[in-house]
């Protein structure tokens, strides 16, 4: 599973994988370009939960108001992305020159200008810098410093588990024929609930995710074997 940084208006590519101790002295210059006219921002269930908690709205209401839902063509999984402001084309949470939900911003935003890839079997996570790098360089800092400062390491375990579980669910769907299965949409609706909707914002995300997906797997097997 790959999270790309995704500036839309410039040519960019991802550099080689960085090790935790590698130099990475990037400092954000606050220009806001990563919030303007960017490609769709894909949200994980944890991203949605965090935004919902920040806005004090249910995950379903946040998704209805700010997101587009679709079926990801390769995985056949239900997916969500933030839709841009129709007037400006910028992210809807970009206010003035700052992010209105900064502490709850999605993983792709917290990572920026890094991309992340997670091996769906081993959960090994790699980070790649977007080239050319935006912002400025300052100090004698490492990738590990950046990941700690951006609070990415605080959520890395959840993000890795999300990638592994989504891969397992996708395999179950694809092995059953994917969108051609007669009960595909029933399965999709049940997966959406487990991954995105059925979360009490008063409780932590991860135990609910574990329970939801543990309940989902046998149910999915029954739906897809019918
Ligand atoms: S969520 Fe915040 S950081 Fe991410 S694109 Fe929108 S305004 Fe920018
Ligand atoms: S991360 Fe880069 S593009 Fe985004 S505000 Fe900072 S310097 Fe600008």
mmCIF file with all atom_site columns, N, CA, C and O in Angstrom, residues 86-135:
data_model
loop_
_atom_site.group_PDB
_atom_site.id
_atom_site.type_symbol
_atom_site.label_atom_id
_atom_site.label_alt_id
_atom_site.label_comp_id
_atom_site.label_asym_id
_atom_site.label_entity_id
_atom_site.label_seq_id
_atom_site.pdbx_PDB_ins_code
_atom_site.Cartn_x
_atom_site.Cartn_y
_atom_site.Cartn_z
_atom_site.occupancy
_atom_site.B_iso_or_equiv
_atom_site.pdbx_formal_charge
_atom_site.auth_seq_id
_atom_site.auth_comp_id
_atom_site.auth_asym_id
_atom_site.auth_atom_id
_atom_site.pdbx_PDB_model_num
ATOM 1   N N  . UNK A 1 86  ? -15.071 23.356 -4.488 1.00 0.00 ? 86  UNK A N  1
ATOM 2   C CA . UNK A 1 86  ? -15.410 23.515 -5.902 1.00 0.00 ? 86  UNK A CA 1
ATOM 3   C C  . UNK A 1 86  ? -15.056 24.894 -6.459 1.00 0.00 ? 86  UNK A C  1
ATOM 4   O O  . UNK A 1 86  ? -14.857 25.040 -7.667 1.00 0.00 ? 86  UNK A O  1
ATOM 5   N N  . UNK A 1 87  ? -14.977 25.912 -5.601 1.00 0.00 ? 87  UNK A N  1
ATOM 6   C CA . UNK A 1 87  ? -14.669 27.264 -6.100 1.00 0.00 ? 87  UNK A CA 1
ATOM 7   C C  . UNK A 1 87  ? -13.169 27.456 -6.329 1.00 0.00 ? 87  UNK A C  1
ATOM 8   O O  . UNK A 1 87  ? -12.740 28.019 -7.332 1.00 0.00 ? 87  UNK A O  1
ATOM 9   N N  . UNK A 1 88  ? -12.360 26.985 -5.379 1.00 0.00 ? 88  UNK A N  1
ATOM 10  C CA . UNK A 1 88  ? -10.923 27.272 -5.460 1.00 0.00 ? 88  UNK A CA 1
ATOM 11  C C  . UNK A 1 88  ? -10.113 26.089 -5.987 1.00 0.00 ? 88  UNK A C  1
ATOM 12  O O  . UNK A 1 88  ? -8.990  26.268 -6.456 1.00 0.00 ? 88  UNK A O  1
ATOM 13  N N  . UNK A 1 89  ? -10.658 24.901 -5.856 1.00 0.00 ? 89  UNK A N  1
ATOM 14  C CA . UNK A 1 89  ? -9.886  23.709 -6.207 1.00 0.00 ? 89  UNK A CA 1
ATOM 15  C C  . UNK A 1 89  ? -8.914  23.306 -5.112 1.00 0.00 ? 89  UNK A C  1
ATOM 16  O O  . UNK A 1 89  ? -8.207  22.308 -5.225 1.00 0.00 ? 89  UNK A O  1
ATOM 17  N N  . UNK A 1 90  ? -8.873  24.087 -4.044 1.00 0.00 ? 90  UNK A N  1
ATOM 18  C CA . UNK A 1 90  ? -7.966  23.768 -2.935 1.00 0.00 ? 90  UNK A CA 1
ATOM 19  C C  . UNK A 1 90  ? -8.648  22.837 -1.936 1.00 0.00 ? 90  UNK A C  1
ATOM 20  O O  . UNK A 1 90  ? -9.877  22.666 -1.973 1.00 0.00 ? 90  UNK A O  1
ATOM 21  N N  . UNK A 1 91  ? -7.867  22.297 -1.033 1.00 0.00 ? 91  UNK A N  1
ATOM 22  C CA . UNK A 1 91  ? -8.449  21.462 0.021  1.00 0.00 ? 91  UNK A CA 1
ATOM 23  C C  . UNK A 1 91  ? -9.460  22.286 0.807  1.00 0.00 ? 91  UNK A C  1
ATOM 24  O O  . UNK A 1 91  ? -9.240  23.455 1.110  1.00 0.00 ? 91  UNK A O  1
ATOM 25  N N  . UNK A 1 92  ? -10.561 21.655 1.192  1.00 0.00 ? 92  UNK A N  1
ATOM 26  C CA . UNK A 1 92  ? -11.614 22.386 1.916  1.00 0.00 ? 92  UNK A CA 1
ATOM 27  C C  . UNK A 1 92  ? -11.157 22.838 3.294  1.00 0.00 ? 92  UNK A C  1
ATOM 28  O O  . UNK A 1 92  ? -11.779 23.705 3.900  1.00 0.00 ? 92  UNK A O  1
ATOM 29  N N  . UNK A 1 93  ? -10.118 22.207 3.821  1.00 0.00 ? 93  UNK A N  1
ATOM 30  C CA . UNK A 1 93  ? -9.666  22.571 5.159  1.00 0.00 ? 93  UNK A CA 1
ATOM 31  C C  . UNK A 1 93  ? -8.532  23.599 5.123  1.00 0.00 ? 93  UNK A C  1
ATOM 32  O O  . UNK A 1 93  ? -7.962  23.929 6.154  1.00 0.00 ? 93  UNK A O  1
ATOM 33  N N  . UNK A 1 94  ? -8.220  24.091 3.921  1.00 0.00 ? 94  UNK A N  1
ATOM 34  C CA . UNK A 1 94  ? -7.175  25.094 3.785  1.00 0.00 ? 94  UNK A CA 1
ATOM 35  C C  . UNK A 1 94  ? -7.820  26.461 3.982  1.00 0.00 ? 94  UNK A C  1
ATOM 36  O O  . UNK A 1 94  ? -8.543  26.947 3.123  1.00 0.00 ? 94  UNK A O  1
ATOM 37  N N  . UNK A 1 95  ? -7.566  27.070 5.124  1.00 0.00 ? 95  UNK A N  1
ATOM 38  C CA . UNK A 1 95  ? -8.204  28.346 5.456  1.00 0.00 ? 95  UNK A CA 1
ATOM 39  C C  . UNK A 1 95  ? -7.124  29.394 5.670  1.00 0.00 ? 95  UNK A C  1
ATOM 40  O O  . UNK A 1 95  ? -6.244  29.223 6.505  1.00 0.00 ? 95  UNK A O  1
ATOM 41  N N  . UNK A 1 96  ? -7.245  30.531 4.951  1.00 0.00 ? 96  UNK A N  1
ATOM 42  C CA . UNK A 1 96  ? -6.171  31.524 5.008  1.00 0.00 ? 96  UNK A CA 1
ATOM 43  C C  . UNK A 1 96  ? -4.950  30.889 4.389  1.00 0.00 ? 96  UNK A C  1
ATOM 44  O O  . UNK A 1 96  ? -4.946  30.535 3.219  1.00 0.00 ? 96  UNK A O  1
ATOM 45  N N  . UNK A 1 97  ? -3.944  30.692 5.177  1.00 0.00 ? 97  UNK A N  1
ATOM 46  C CA . UNK A 1 97  ? -2.762  29.996 4.665  1.00 0.00 ? 97  UNK A CA 1
ATOM 47  C C  . UNK A 1 97  ? -2.401  28.819 5.567  1.00 0.00 ? 97  UNK A C  1
ATOM 48  O O  . UNK A 1 97  ? -1.238  28.445 5.666  1.00 0.00 ? 97  UNK A O  1
ATOM 49  N N  . UNK A 1 98  ? -3.415  28.272 6.253  1.00 0.00 ? 98  UNK A N  1
ATOM 50  C CA . UNK A 1 98  ? -3.115  27.193 7.208  1.00 0.00 ? 98  UNK A CA 1
ATOM 51  C C  . UNK A 1 98  ? -4.165  26.103 7.143  1.00 0.00 ? 98  UNK A C  1
ATOM 52  O O  . UNK A 1 98  ? -5.250  26.295 6.586  1.00 0.00 ? 98  UNK A O  1
ATOM 53  N N  . UNK A 1 99  ? -3.841  24.970 7.706  1.00 0.00 ? 99  UNK A N  1
ATOM 54  C CA . UNK A 1 99  ? -4.763  23.838 7.771  1.00 0.00 ? 99  UNK A CA 1
ATOM 55  C C  . UNK A 1 99  ? -5.641  23.984 9.014  1.00 0.00 ? 99  UNK A C  1
ATOM 56  O O  . UNK A 1 99  ? -5.131  24.056 10.133 1.00 0.00 ? 99  UNK A O  1
ATOM 57  N N  . UNK A 1 100 ? -6.953  23.993 8.792  1.00 0.00 ? 100 UNK A N  1
ATOM 58  C CA . UNK A 1 100 ? -7.890  24.174 9.910  1.00 0.00 ? 100 UNK A CA 1
ATOM 59  C C  . UNK A 1 100 ? -7.979  22.936 10.798 1.00 0.00 ? 100 UNK A C  1
ATOM 60  O O  . UNK A 1 100 ? -8.534  23.005 11.891 1.00 0.00 ? 100 UNK A O  1
ATOM 61  N N  . UNK A 1 101 ? -7.479  21.816 10.319 1.00 0.00 ? 101 UNK A N  1
ATOM 62  C CA . UNK A 1 101 ? -7.546  20.582 11.127 1.00 0.00 ? 101 UNK A CA 1
ATOM 63  C C  . UNK A 1 101 ? -6.131  20.032 11.344 1.00 0.00 ? 101 UNK A C  1
ATOM 64  O O  . UNK A 1 101 ? -5.932  18.826 11.351 1.00 0.00 ? 101 UNK A O  1
ATOM 65  N N  . UNK A 1 102 ? -5.179  20.942 11.511 1.00 0.00 ? 102 UNK A N  1
ATOM 66  C CA . UNK A 1 102 ? -3.768  20.555 11.476 1.00 0.00 ? 102 UNK A CA 1
ATOM 67  C C  . UNK A 1 102 ? -3.444  19.310 12.323 1.00 0.00 ? 102 UNK A C  1
ATOM 68  O O  . UNK A 1 102 ? -2.790  18.381 11.852 1.00 0.00 ? 102 UNK A O  1
ATOM 69  N N  . UNK A 1 103 ? -3.918  19.292 13.559 1.00 0.00 ? 103 UNK A N  1
ATOM 70  C CA . UNK A 1 103 ? -3.536  18.173 14.437 1.00 0.00 ? 103 UNK A CA 1
ATOM 71  C C  . UNK A 1 103 ? -4.232  16.870 14.044 1.00 0.00 ? 103 UNK A C  1
ATOM 72  O O  . UNK A 1 103 ? -3.833  15.803 14.512 1.00 0.00 ? 103 UNK A O  1
ATOM 73  N N  . UNK A 1 104 ? -5.283  16.990 13.183 1.00 0.00 ? 104 UNK A N  1
ATOM 74  C CA . UNK A 1 104 ? -5.990  15.789 12.728 1.00 0.00 ? 104 UNK A CA 1
ATOM 75  C C  . UNK A 1 104 ? -5.826  15.596 11.224 1.00 0.00 ? 104 UNK A C  1
ATOM 76  O O  . UNK A 1 104 ? -6.594  14.860 10.604 1.00 0.00 ? 104 UNK A O  1
ATOM 77  N N  . UNK A 1 105 ? -4.834  16.231 10.630 1.00 0.00 ? 105 UNK A N  1
ATOM 78  C CA . UNK A 1 105 ? -4.675  16.142 9.178  1.00 0.00 ? 105 UNK A CA 1
ATOM 79  C C  . UNK A 1 105 ? -4.366  14.700 8.773  1.00 0.00 ? 105 UNK A C  1
ATOM 80  O O  . UNK A 1 105 ? -3.777  13.948 9.562  1.00 0.00 ? 105 UNK A O  1
ATOM 81  N N  . UNK A 1 106 ? -4.776  14.328 7.558  1.00 0.00 ? 106 UNK A N  1
ATOM 82  C CA . UNK A 1 106 ? -4.561  12.938 7.117  1.00 0.00 ? 106 UNK A CA 1
ATOM 83  C C  . UNK A 1 106 ? -3.080  12.565 7.049  1.00 0.00 ? 106 UNK A C  1
ATOM 84  O O  . UNK A 1 106 ? -2.208  13.439 6.968  1.00 0.00 ? 106 UNK A O  1
ATOM 85  N N  . UNK A 1 107 ? -2.836  11.282 7.010  1.00 0.00 ? 107 UNK A N  1
ATOM 86  C CA . UNK A 1 107 ? -1.454  10.788 6.957  1.00 0.00 ? 107 UNK A CA 1
ATOM 87  C C  . UNK A 1 107 ? -0.677  11.395 5.795  1.00 0.00 ? 107 UNK A C  1
ATOM 88  O O  . UNK A 1 107 ? 0.468   11.813 5.957  1.00 0.00 ? 107 UNK A O  1
ATOM 89  N N  . UNK A 1 108 ? -1.301  11.445 4.607  1.00 0.00 ? 108 UNK A N  1
ATOM 90  C CA . UNK A 1 108 ? -0.573  11.958 3.436  1.00 0.00 ? 108 UNK A CA 1
ATOM 91  C C  . UNK A 1 108 ? -0.087  13.384 3.679  1.00 0.00 ? 108 UNK A C  1
ATOM 92  O O  . UNK A 1 108 ? 0.991   13.765 3.211  1.00 0.00 ? 108 UNK A O  1
ATOM 93  N N  . UNK A 1 109 ? -0.867  14.172 4.424  1.00 0.00 ? 109 UNK A N  1
ATOM 94  C CA . UNK A 1 109 ? -0.484  15.556 4.710  1.00 0.00 ? 109 UNK A CA 1
ATOM 95  C C  . UNK A 1 109 ? 0.624   15.601 5.763  1.00 0.00 ? 109 UNK A C  1
ATOM 96  O O  . UNK A 1 109 ? 1.552   16.407 5.665  1.00 0.00 ? 109 UNK A O  1
ATOM 97  N N  . UNK A 1 110 ? 0.499   14.758 6.781  1.00 0.00 ? 110 UNK A N  1
ATOM 98  C CA . UNK A 1 110 ? 1.532   14.732 7.828  1.00 0.00 ? 110 UNK A CA 1
ATOM 99  C C  . UNK A 1 110 ? 2.860   14.262 7.259  1.00 0.00 ? 110 UNK A C  1
ATOM 100 O O  . UNK A 1 110 ? 3.925   14.730 7.666  1.00 0.00 ? 110 UNK A O  1
ATOM 101 N N  . UNK A 1 111 ? 2.797   13.346 6.302  1.00 0.00 ? 111 UNK A N  1
ATOM 102 C CA . UNK A 1 111 ? 4.026   12.821 5.701  1.00 0.00 ? 111 UNK A CA 1
ATOM 103 C C  . UNK A 1 111 ? 4.717   13.845 4.802  1.00 0.00 ? 111 UNK A C  1
ATOM 104 O O  . UNK A 1 111 ? 5.938   13.858 4.697  1.00 0.00 ? 111 UNK A O  1
ATOM 105 N N  . UNK A 1 112 ? 3.943   14.657 4.141  1.00 0.00 ? 112 UNK A N  1
ATOM 106 C CA . UNK A 1 112 ? 4.437   15.518 3.076  1.00 0.00 ? 112 UNK A CA 1
ATOM 107 C C  . UNK A 1 112 ? 5.714   16.267 3.476  1.00 0.00 ? 112 UNK A C  1
ATOM 108 O O  . UNK A 1 112 ? 5.757   16.821 4.557  1.00 0.00 ? 112 UNK A O  1
ATOM 109 N N  . UNK A 1 113 ? 6.754   16.292 2.665  1.00 0.00 ? 113 UNK A N  1
ATOM 110 C CA . UNK A 1 113 ? 6.891   15.804 1.291  1.00 0.00 ? 113 UNK A CA 1
ATOM 111 C C  . UNK A 1 113 ? 7.447   14.380 1.178  1.00 0.00 ? 113 UNK A C  1
ATOM 112 O O  . UNK A 1 113 ? 8.190   14.071 0.241  1.00 0.00 ? 113 UNK A O  1
ATOM 113 N N  . UNK A 1 114 ? 7.080   13.534 2.123  1.00 0.00 ? 114 UNK A N  1
ATOM 114 C CA . UNK A 1 114 ? 7.474   12.125 2.029  1.00 0.00 ? 114 UNK A CA 1
ATOM 115 C C  . UNK A 1 114 ? 6.321   11.311 1.464  1.00 0.00 ? 114 UNK A C  1
ATOM 116 O O  . UNK A 1 114 ? 5.148   11.636 1.701  1.00 0.00 ? 114 UNK A O  1
ATOM 117 N N  . UNK A 1 115 ? 6.636   10.246 0.755  1.00 0.00 ? 115 UNK A N  1
ATOM 118 C CA . UNK A 1 115 ? 5.677   9.215  0.425  1.00 0.00 ? 115 UNK A CA 1
ATOM 119 C C  . UNK A 1 115 ? 5.997   8.014  1.297  1.00 0.00 ? 115 UNK A C  1
ATOM 120 O O  . UNK A 1 115 ? 7.090   7.907  1.851  1.00 0.00 ? 115 UNK A O  1
ATOM 121 N N  . UNK A 1 116 ? 5.041   7.123  1.459  1.00 0.00 ? 116 UNK A N  1
ATOM 122 C CA . UNK A 1 116 ? 5.238   5.967  2.333  1.00 0.00 ? 116 UNK A CA 1
ATOM 123 C C  . UNK A 1 116 ? 4.751   4.719  1.616  1.00 0.00 ? 116 UNK A C  1
ATOM 124 O O  . UNK A 1 116 ? 3.728   4.759  0.943  1.00 0.00 ? 116 UNK A O  1
ATOM 125 N N  . UNK A 1 117 ? 5.497   3.629  1.743  1.00 0.00 ? 117 UNK A N  1
ATOM 126 C CA . UNK A 1 117 ? 4.990   2.365  1.222  1.00 0.00 ? 117 UNK A CA 1
ATOM 127 C C  . UNK A 1 117 ? 5.083   1.318  2.327  1.00 0.00 ? 117 UNK A C  1
ATOM 128 O O  . UNK A 1 117 ? 6.046   1.303  3.111  1.00 0.00 ? 117 UNK A O  1
ATOM 129 N N  . UNK A 1 118 ? 4.044   0.486  2.407  1.00 0.00 ? 118 UNK A N  1
ATOM 130 C CA . UNK A 1 118 ? 3.984   -0.557 3.442  1.00 0.00 ? 118 UNK A CA 1
ATOM 131 C C  . UNK A 1 118 ? 3.843   -1.905 2.757  1.00 0.00 ? 118 UNK A C  1
ATOM 132 O O  . UNK A 1 118 ? 2.942   -2.087 1.929  1.00 0.00 ? 118 UNK A O  1
ATOM 133 N N  . UNK A 1 119 ? 4.735   -2.824 3.098  1.00 0.00 ? 119 UNK A N  1
ATOM 134 C CA . UNK A 1 119 ? 4.625   -4.180 2.562  1.00 0.00 ? 119 UNK A CA 1
ATOM 135 C C  . UNK A 1 119 ? 3.393   -4.836 3.186  1.00 0.00 ? 119 UNK A C  1
ATOM 136 O O  . UNK A 1 119 ? 3.301   -4.928 4.414  1.00 0.00 ? 119 UNK A O  1
ATOM 137 N N  . UNK A 1 120 ? 2.439   -5.288 2.370  1.00 0.00 ? 120 UNK A N  1
ATOM 138 C CA . UNK A 1 120 ? 1.179   -5.794 2.931  1.00 0.00 ? 120 UNK A CA 1
ATOM 139 C C  . UNK A 1 120 ? 1.318   -7.130 3.641  1.00 0.00 ? 120 UNK A C  1
ATOM 140 O O  . UNK A 1 120 ? 0.387   -7.575 4.312  1.00 0.00 ? 120 UNK A O  1
ATOM 141 N N  . UNK A 1 121 ? 2.445   -7.810 3.495  1.00 0.00 ? 121 UNK A N  1
ATOM 142 C CA . UNK A 1 121 ? 2.636   -9.094 4.184  1.00 0.00 ? 121 UNK A CA 1
ATOM 143 C C  . UNK A 1 121 ? 3.430   -8.877 5.477  1.00 0.00 ? 121 UNK A C  1
ATOM 144 O O  . UNK A 1 121 ? 3.018   -9.309 6.556  1.00 0.00 ? 121 UNK A O  1
ATOM 145 N N  . UNK A 1 122 ? 4.564   -8.192 5.371  1.00 0.00 ? 122 UNK A N  1
ATOM 146 C CA . UNK A 1 122 ? 5.436   -8.048 6.533  1.00 0.00 ? 122 UNK A CA 1
ATOM 147 C C  . UNK A 1 122 ? 5.156   -6.783 7.323  1.00 0.00 ? 122 UNK A C  1
ATOM 148 O O  . UNK A 1 122 ? 5.660   -6.612 8.426  1.00 0.00 ? 122 UNK A O  1
ATOM 149 N N  . UNK A 1 123 ? 4.387   -5.848 6.744  1.00 0.00 ? 123 UNK A N  1
ATOM 150 C CA . UNK A 1 123 ? 4.098   -4.532 7.338  1.00 0.00 ? 123 UNK A CA 1
ATOM 151 C C  . UNK A 1 123 ? 5.343   -3.650 7.420  1.00 0.00 ? 123 UNK A C  1
ATOM 152 O O  . UNK A 1 123 ? 5.322   -2.626 8.093  1.00 0.00 ? 123 UNK A O  1
ATOM 153 N N  . UNK A 1 124 ? 6.414   -4.054 6.725  1.00 0.00 ? 124 UNK A N  1
ATOM 154 C CA . UNK A 1 124 ? 7.613   -3.208 6.704  1.00 0.00 ? 124 UNK A CA 1
ATOM 155 C C  . UNK A 1 124 ? 7.281   -1.886 5.997  1.00 0.00 ? 124 UNK A C  1
ATOM 156 O O  . UNK A 1 124 ? 6.691   -1.865 4.915  1.00 0.00 ? 124 UNK A O  1
ATOM 157 N N  . UNK A 1 125 ? 7.669   -0.783 6.633  1.00 0.00 ? 125 UNK A N  1
ATOM 158 C CA . UNK A 1 125 ? 7.327   0.538  6.113  1.00 0.00 ? 125 UNK A CA 1
ATOM 159 C C  . UNK A 1 125 ? 8.569   1.245  5.600  1.00 0.00 ? 125 UNK A C  1
ATOM 160 O O  . UNK A 1 125 ? 9.609   1.234  6.259  1.00 0.00 ? 125 UNK A O  1
ATOM 161 N N  . UNK A 1 126 ? 8.430   1.835  4.409  1.00 0.00 ? 126 UNK A N  1
ATOM 162 C CA . UNK A 1 126 ? 9.547   2.603  3.841  1.00 0.00 ? 126 UNK A CA 1
ATOM 163 C C  . UNK A 1 126 ? 9.071   4.006  3.527  1.00 0.00 ? 126 UNK A C  1
ATOM 164 O O  . UNK A 1 126 ? 7.898   4.238  3.213  1.00 0.00 ? 126 UNK A O  1
ATOM 165 N N  . UNK A 1 127 ? 10.019  4.931  3.583  1.00 0.00 ? 127 UNK A N  1
ATOM 166 C CA . UNK A 1 127 ? 9.708   6.335  3.297  1.00 0.00 ? 127 UNK A CA 1
ATOM 167 C C  . UNK A 1 127 ? 10.596  6.809  2.150  1.00 0.00 ? 127 UNK A C  1
ATOM 168 O O  . UNK A 1 127 ? 11.777  6.457  2.083  1.00 0.00 ? 127 UNK A O  1
ATOM 169 N N  . UNK A 1 128 ? 9.991   7.612  1.271  1.00 0.00 ? 128 UNK A N  1
ATOM 170 C CA . UNK A 1 128 ? 10.704  8.159  0.118  1.00 0.00 ? 128 UNK A CA 1
ATOM 171 C C  . UNK A 1 128 ? 10.412  9.654  0.065  1.00 0.00 ? 128 UNK A C  1
ATOM 172 O O  . UNK A 1 128 ? 9.261   10.071 0.254  1.00 0.00 ? 128 UNK A O  1
ATOM 173 N N  . UNK A 1 129 ? 11.427  10.435 -0.258 1.00 0.00 ? 129 UNK A N  1
ATOM 174 C CA . UNK A 1 129 ? 11.199  11.883 -0.372 1.00 0.00 ? 129 UNK A CA 1
ATOM 175 C C  . UNK A 1 129 ? 10.750  12.239 -1.777 1.00 0.00 ? 129 UNK A C  1
ATOM 176 O O  . UNK A 1 129 ? 11.239  11.673 -2.756 1.00 0.00 ? 129 UNK A O  1
ATOM 177 N N  . UNK A 1 130 ? 9.810   13.161 -1.860 1.00 0.00 ? 130 UNK A N  1
ATOM 178 C CA . UNK A 1 130 ? 9.395   13.691 -3.160 1.00 0.00 ? 130 UNK A CA 1
ATOM 179 C C  . UNK A 1 130 ? 10.502  14.598 -3.689 1.00 0.00 ? 130 UNK A C  1
ATOM 180 O O  . UNK A 1 130 ? 11.026  15.443 -2.945 1.00 0.00 ? 130 UNK A O  1
ATOM 181 N N  . UNK A 1 131 ? 10.831  14.403 -4.956 1.00 0.00 ? 131 UNK A N  1
ATOM 182 C CA . UNK A 1 131 ? 11.886  15.216 -5.567 1.00 0.00 ? 131 UNK A CA 1
ATOM 183 C C  . UNK A 1 131 ? 11.315  15.992 -6.747 1.00 0.00 ? 131 UNK A C  1
ATOM 184 O O  . UNK A 1 131 ? 10.555  15.419 -7.538 1.00 0.00 ? 131 UNK A O  1
ATOM 185 N N  . UNK A 1 132 ? 11.597  17.258 -6.935 1.00 0.00 ? 132 UNK A N  1
ATOM 186 C CA . UNK A 1 132 ? 12.459  18.051 -6.059 1.00 0.00 ? 132 UNK A CA 1
ATOM 187 C C  . UNK A 1 132 ? 11.738  18.379 -4.752 1.00 0.00 ? 132 UNK A C  1
ATOM 188 O O  . UNK A 1 132 ? 10.517  18.512 -4.724 1.00 0.00 ? 132 UNK A O  1
ATOM 189 N N  . UNK A 1 133 ? 12.511  18.511 -3.692 1.00 0.00 ? 133 UNK A N  1
ATOM 190 C CA . UNK A 1 133 ? 11.973  18.759 -2.360 1.00 0.00 ? 133 UNK A CA 1
ATOM 191 C C  . UNK A 1 133 ? 11.494  20.210 -2.257 1.00 0.00 ? 133 UNK A C  1
ATOM 192 O O  . UNK A 1 133 ? 12.154  21.121 -2.741 1.00 0.00 ? 133 UNK A O  1
ATOM 193 N N  . UNK A 1 134 ? 10.333  20.393 -1.635 1.00 0.00 ? 134 UNK A N  1
ATOM 194 C CA . UNK A 1 134 ? 9.870   21.771 -1.388 1.00 0.00 ? 134 UNK A CA 1
ATOM 195 C C  . UNK A 1 134 ? 10.551  22.287 -0.111 1.00 0.00 ? 134 UNK A C  1
ATOM 196 O O  . UNK A 1 134 ? 11.385  21.618 0.471  1.00 0.00 ? 134 UNK A O  1
ATOM 197 N N  . UNK A 1 135 ? 10.133  23.459 0.353  1.00 0.00 ? 135 UNK A N  1
ATOM 198 C CA . UNK A 1 135 ? 10.584  23.978 1.642  1.00 0.00 ? 135 UNK A CA 1
ATOM 199 C C  . UNK A 1 135 ? 12.052  24.359 1.663  1.00 0.00 ? 135 UNK A C  1
ATOM 200 O O  . UNK A 1 135 ? 12.614  24.773 0.660  1.00 0.00 ? 135 UNK A O  1
#
